[in-house]
mmCIF file of C-alpha atoms in Angstrom:
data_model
loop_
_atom_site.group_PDB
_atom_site.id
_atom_site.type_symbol
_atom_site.label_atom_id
_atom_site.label_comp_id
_atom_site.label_asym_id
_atom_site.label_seq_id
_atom_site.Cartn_x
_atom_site.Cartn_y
_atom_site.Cartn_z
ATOM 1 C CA UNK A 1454 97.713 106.517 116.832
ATOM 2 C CA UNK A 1455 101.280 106.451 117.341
ATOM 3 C CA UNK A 1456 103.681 108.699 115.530
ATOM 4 C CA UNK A 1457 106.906 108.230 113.472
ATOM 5 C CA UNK A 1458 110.073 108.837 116.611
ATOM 6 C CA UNK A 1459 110.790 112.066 115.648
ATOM 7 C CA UNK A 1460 114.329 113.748 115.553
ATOM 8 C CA UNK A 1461 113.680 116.875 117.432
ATOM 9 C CA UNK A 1462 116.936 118.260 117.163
ATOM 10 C CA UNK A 1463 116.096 118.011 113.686
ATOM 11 C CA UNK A 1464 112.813 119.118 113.720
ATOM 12 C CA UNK A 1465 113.788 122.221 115.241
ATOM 13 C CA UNK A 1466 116.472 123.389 112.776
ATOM 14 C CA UNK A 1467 114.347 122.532 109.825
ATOM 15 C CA UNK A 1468 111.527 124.742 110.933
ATOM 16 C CA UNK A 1469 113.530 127.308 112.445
ATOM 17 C CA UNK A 1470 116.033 130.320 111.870
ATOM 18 C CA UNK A 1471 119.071 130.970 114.289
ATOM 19 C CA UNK A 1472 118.413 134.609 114.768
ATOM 20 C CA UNK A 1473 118.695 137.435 117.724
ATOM 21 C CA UNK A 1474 116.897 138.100 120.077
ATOM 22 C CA UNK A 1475 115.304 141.637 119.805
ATOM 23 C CA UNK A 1476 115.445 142.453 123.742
ATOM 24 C CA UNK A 1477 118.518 140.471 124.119
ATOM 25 C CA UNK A 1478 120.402 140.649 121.005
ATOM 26 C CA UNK A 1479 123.241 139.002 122.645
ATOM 27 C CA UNK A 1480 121.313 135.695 122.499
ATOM 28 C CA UNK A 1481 120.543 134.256 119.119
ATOM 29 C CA UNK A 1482 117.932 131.180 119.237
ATOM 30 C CA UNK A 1483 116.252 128.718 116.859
ATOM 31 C CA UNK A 1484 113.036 130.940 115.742
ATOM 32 C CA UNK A 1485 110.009 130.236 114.162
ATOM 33 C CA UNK A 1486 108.381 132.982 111.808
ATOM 34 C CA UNK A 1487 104.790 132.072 111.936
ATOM 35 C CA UNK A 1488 103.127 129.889 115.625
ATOM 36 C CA UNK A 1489 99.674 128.273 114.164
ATOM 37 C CA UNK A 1490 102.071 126.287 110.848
ATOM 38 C CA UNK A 1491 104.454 125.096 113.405
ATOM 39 C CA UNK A 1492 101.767 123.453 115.617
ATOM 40 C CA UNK A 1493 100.322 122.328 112.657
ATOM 41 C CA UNK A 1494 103.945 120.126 111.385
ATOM 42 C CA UNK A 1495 104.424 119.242 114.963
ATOM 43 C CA UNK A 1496 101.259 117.787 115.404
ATOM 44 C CA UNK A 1497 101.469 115.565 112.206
ATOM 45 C CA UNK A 1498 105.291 114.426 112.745
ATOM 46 C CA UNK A 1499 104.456 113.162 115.252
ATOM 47 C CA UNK A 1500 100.742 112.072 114.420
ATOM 48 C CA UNK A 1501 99.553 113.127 117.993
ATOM 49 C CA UNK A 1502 96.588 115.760 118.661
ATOM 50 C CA UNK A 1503 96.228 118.058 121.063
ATOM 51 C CA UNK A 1504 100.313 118.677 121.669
ATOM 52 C CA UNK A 1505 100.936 121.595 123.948
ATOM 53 C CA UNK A 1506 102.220 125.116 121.596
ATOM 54 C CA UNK A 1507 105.500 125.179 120.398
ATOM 55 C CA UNK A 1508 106.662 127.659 123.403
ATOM 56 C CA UNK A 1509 110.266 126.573 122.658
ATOM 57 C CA UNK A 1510 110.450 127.902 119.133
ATOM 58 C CA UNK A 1511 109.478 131.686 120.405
ATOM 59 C CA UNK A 1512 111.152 134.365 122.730
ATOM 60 C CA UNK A 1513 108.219 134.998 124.736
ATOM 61 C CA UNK A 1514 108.160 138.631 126.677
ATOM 62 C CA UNK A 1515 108.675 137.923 130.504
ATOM 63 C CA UNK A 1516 111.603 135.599 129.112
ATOM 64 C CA UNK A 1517 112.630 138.158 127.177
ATOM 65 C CA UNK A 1518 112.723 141.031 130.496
ATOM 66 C CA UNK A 1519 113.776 138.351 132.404
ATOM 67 C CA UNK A 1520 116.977 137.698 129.963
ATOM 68 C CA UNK A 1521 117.818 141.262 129.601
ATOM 69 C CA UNK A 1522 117.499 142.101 133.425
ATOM 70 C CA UNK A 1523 120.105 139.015 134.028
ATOM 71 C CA UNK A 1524 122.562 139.993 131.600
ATOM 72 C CA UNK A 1525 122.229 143.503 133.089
ATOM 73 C CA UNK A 1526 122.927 142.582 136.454
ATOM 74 C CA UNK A 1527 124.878 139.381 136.248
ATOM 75 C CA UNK A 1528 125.820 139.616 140.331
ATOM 76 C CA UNK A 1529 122.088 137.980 140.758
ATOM 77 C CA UNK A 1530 123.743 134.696 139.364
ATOM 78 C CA UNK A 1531 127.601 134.951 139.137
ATOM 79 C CA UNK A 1532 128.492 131.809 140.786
ATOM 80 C CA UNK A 1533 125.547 130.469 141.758
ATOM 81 C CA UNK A 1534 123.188 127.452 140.860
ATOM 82 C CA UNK A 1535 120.140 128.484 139.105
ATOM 83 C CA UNK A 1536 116.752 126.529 138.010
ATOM 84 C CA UNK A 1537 115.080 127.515 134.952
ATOM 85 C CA UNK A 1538 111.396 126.896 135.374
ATOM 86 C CA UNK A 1539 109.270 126.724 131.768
ATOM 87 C CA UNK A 1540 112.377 126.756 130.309
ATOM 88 C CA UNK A 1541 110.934 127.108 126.490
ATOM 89 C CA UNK A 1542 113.405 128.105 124.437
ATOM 90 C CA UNK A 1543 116.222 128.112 127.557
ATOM 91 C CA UNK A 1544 116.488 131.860 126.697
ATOM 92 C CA UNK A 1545 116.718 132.982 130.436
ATOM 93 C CA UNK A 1546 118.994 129.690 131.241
ATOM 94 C CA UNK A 1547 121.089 131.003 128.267
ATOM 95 C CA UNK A 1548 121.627 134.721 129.954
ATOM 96 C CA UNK A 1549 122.106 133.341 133.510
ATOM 97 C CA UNK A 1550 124.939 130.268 132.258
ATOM 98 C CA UNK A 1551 126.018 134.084 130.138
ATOM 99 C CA UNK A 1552 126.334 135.730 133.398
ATOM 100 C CA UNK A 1553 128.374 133.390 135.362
ATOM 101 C CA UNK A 1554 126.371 131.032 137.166
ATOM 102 C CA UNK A 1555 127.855 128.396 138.506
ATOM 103 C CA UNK A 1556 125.464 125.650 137.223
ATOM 104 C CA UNK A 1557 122.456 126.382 135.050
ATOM 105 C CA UNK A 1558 118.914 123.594 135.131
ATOM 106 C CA UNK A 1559 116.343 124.188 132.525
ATOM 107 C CA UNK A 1560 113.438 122.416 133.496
ATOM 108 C CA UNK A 1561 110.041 121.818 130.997
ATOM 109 C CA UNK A 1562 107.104 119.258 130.841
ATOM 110 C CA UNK A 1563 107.665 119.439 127.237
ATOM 111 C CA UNK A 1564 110.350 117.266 125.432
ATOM 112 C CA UNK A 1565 110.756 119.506 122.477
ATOM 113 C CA UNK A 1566 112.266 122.430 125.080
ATOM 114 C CA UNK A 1567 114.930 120.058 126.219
ATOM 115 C CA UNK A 1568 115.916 120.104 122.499
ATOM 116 C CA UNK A 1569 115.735 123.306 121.722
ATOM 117 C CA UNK A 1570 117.769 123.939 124.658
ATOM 118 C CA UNK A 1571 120.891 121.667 123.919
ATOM 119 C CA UNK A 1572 120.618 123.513 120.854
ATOM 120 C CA UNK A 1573 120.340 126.811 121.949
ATOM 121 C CA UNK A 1574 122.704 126.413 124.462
ATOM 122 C CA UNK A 1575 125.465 125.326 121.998
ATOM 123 C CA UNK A 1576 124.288 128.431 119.579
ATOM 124 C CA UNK A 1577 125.715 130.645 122.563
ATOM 125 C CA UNK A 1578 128.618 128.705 123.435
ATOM 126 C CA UNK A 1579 127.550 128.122 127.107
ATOM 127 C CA UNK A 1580 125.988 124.882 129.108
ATOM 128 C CA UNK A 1581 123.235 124.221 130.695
ATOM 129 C CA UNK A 1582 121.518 120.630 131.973
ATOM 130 C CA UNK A 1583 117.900 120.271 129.843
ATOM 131 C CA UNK A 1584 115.396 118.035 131.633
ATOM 132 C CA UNK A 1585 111.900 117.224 130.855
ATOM 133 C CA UNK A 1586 109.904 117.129 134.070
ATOM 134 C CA UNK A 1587 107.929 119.191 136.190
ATOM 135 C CA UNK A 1588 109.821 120.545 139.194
ATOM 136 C CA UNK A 1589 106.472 121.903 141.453
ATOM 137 C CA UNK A 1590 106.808 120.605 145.109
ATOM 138 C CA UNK A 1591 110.284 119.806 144.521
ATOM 139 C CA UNK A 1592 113.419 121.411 146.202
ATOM 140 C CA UNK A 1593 117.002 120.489 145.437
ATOM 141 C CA UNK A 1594 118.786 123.575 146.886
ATOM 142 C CA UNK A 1595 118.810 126.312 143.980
ATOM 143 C CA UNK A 1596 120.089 129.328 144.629
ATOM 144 C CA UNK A 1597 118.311 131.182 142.603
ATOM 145 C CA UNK A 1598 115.099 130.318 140.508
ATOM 146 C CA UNK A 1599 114.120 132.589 137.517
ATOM 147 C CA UNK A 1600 110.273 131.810 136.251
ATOM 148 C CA UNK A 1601 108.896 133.901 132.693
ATOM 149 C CA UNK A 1602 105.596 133.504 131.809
ATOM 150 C CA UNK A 1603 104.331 131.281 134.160
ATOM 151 C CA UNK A 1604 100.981 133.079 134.718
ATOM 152 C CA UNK A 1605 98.959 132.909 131.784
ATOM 153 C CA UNK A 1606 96.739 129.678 133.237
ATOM 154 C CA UNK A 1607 95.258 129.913 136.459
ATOM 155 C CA UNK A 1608 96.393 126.671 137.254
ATOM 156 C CA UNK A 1609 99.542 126.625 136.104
ATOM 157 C CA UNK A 1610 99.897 130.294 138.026
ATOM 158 C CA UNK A 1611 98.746 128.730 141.490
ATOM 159 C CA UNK A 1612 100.620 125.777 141.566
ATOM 160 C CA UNK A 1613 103.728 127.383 140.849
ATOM 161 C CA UNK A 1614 102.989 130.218 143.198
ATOM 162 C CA UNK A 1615 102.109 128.015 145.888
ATOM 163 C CA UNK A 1616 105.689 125.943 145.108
ATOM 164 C CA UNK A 1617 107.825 128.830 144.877
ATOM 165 C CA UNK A 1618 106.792 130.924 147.766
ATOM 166 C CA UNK A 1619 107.839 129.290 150.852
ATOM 167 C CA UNK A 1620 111.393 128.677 148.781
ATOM 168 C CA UNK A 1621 111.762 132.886 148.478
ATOM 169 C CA UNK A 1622 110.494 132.784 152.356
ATOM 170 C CA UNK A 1623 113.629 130.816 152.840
ATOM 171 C CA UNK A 1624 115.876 132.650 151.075
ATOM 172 C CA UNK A 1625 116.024 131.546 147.546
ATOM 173 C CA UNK A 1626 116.266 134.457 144.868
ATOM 174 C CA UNK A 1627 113.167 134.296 142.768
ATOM 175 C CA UNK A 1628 112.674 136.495 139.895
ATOM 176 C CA UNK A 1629 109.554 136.378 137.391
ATOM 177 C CA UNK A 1630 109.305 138.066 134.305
ATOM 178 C CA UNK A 1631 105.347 139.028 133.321
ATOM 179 C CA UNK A 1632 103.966 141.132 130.527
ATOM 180 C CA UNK A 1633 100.894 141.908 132.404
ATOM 181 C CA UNK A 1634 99.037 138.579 132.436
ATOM 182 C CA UNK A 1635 96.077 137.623 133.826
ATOM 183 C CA UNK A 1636 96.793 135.593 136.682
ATOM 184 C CA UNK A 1637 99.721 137.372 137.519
ATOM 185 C CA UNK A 1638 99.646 137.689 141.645
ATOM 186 C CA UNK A 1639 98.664 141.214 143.103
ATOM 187 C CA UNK A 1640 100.325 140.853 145.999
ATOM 188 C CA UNK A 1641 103.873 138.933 147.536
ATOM 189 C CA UNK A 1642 105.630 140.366 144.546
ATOM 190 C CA UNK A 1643 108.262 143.690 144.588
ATOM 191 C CA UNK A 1644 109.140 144.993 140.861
ATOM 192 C CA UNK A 1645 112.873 145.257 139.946
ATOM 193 C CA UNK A 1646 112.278 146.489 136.346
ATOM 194 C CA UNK A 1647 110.062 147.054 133.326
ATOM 195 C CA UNK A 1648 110.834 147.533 129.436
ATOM 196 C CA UNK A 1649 109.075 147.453 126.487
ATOM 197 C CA UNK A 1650 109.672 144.304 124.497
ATOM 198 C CA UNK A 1651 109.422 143.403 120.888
ATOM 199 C CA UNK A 1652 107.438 140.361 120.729
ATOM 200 C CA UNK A 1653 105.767 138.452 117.528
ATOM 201 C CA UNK A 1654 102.442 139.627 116.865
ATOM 202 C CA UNK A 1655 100.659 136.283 116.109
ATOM 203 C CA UNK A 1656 101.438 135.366 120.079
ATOM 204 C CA UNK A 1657 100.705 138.426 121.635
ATOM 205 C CA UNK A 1658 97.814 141.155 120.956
ATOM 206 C CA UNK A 1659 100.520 143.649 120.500
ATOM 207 C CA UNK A 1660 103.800 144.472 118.867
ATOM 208 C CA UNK A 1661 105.474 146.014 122.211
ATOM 209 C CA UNK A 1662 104.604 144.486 125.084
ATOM 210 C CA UNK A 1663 105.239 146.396 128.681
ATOM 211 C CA UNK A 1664 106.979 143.956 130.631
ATOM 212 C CA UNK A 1665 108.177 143.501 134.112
ATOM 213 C CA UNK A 1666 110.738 141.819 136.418
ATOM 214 C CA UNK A 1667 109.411 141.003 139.561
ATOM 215 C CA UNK A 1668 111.174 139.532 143.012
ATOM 216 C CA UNK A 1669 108.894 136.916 144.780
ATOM 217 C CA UNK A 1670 108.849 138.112 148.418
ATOM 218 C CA UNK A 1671 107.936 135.280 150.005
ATOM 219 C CA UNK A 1672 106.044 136.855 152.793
#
């Protein structure tokens, strides 16, 4: 069954709220309130089963860490070219193009991210280059690659571990922002920081979620 062509653009600001960002209040995004009703209007726009979660209308915790521990320490990006991987929302994009980087990619297999990111993006007054595609085994020179919750699927954890590593061993910054997750590597990995981040309840089992930056060694 195919679908009516959706607006996304418009999709997005009718099911959404331009609000702050708790751990990074200096970001405002397009919000949802409420993660199973969005899937649900998704789903029959478009008249398609089985669509992936609406990441992109949610500031999800190691984006969140990740954002905050940019925007603290804008000298990781100032100047610099910077890939976005899972972009979602573009929140972390949104704090590195914040912090100076010279040239900000937001990469996501999902075509409603690259929406929510032009959005986003012009919410904040800053711009960054949306694509839909997925970048593992790729390498087009980044200077620095910034990865949040990427390790909730062991799949999706290995692949882009096995991707990213021998990019850090070569001297690319990566930083990836975790809240604790499953599949999260216990090893190659050196913590920068850790907060406690507000984070909706329907996605996560808790209200405050204990959430770390960590530097991909490479090694």
């Amino acid at each position: 069954m195919t679908g009516p062509i959706l607006d996304r653009a418009a999709f997005i600001i009718a099911h959404t709220r331009l609000l702050a960002v708790p751990h990074a209040p200096e970001i405002r995004l397009h919000l949802a309130d409420e993660a199973t009703a969005l899937w649900q209007k998704t789903e029959d726009e478009l008249g398609e089963i089985g669509l992936p979660p609406p990441f992109w209308a949610f500031a999800w915790a190691g984006g969140q860490a990740l954002a905050r521990y940019i925007l603290d320490h804008p000298q990781i990006v100032a100047g610099k070219s910077v890939l976005d991987v899972a972009t979602g929302s573009g929140l972390v994009a949104i704090a590195a193009a914040r912090a100076g980087a010279r040239a900000v990619t937001a990469v996501d297999i999902d075509a409603f991210c690259a929406a929510a990111v032009g959005l986003n993006a012009a919410a904040n007054g800053v711009e960054v280059t949306a694509e839909t595609r997925d970048p593992v085994g790729s390498d087009e020179g980044f200077d620095v690659i910034l990865a949040g919750d990427i390790c909730y699927q062991r799949d999706m954890t290995e692949a882009m571990i096995g991707w990213l590593t021998p990019l850090a061993a070569r001297g690319t910054v990566v930083l990836i922002g975790d809240p604790g997750r499953t599949y999260l590597p216990k090893s190659g990995l050196v913590k920068r920081a850790e907060y406690e981040v507000p984070v909706t309840r329907a996605l996560e089992d808790l209200e405050i979620k204990r959430t770390a930056v960590w530097a991909l060694s490479g090694a």
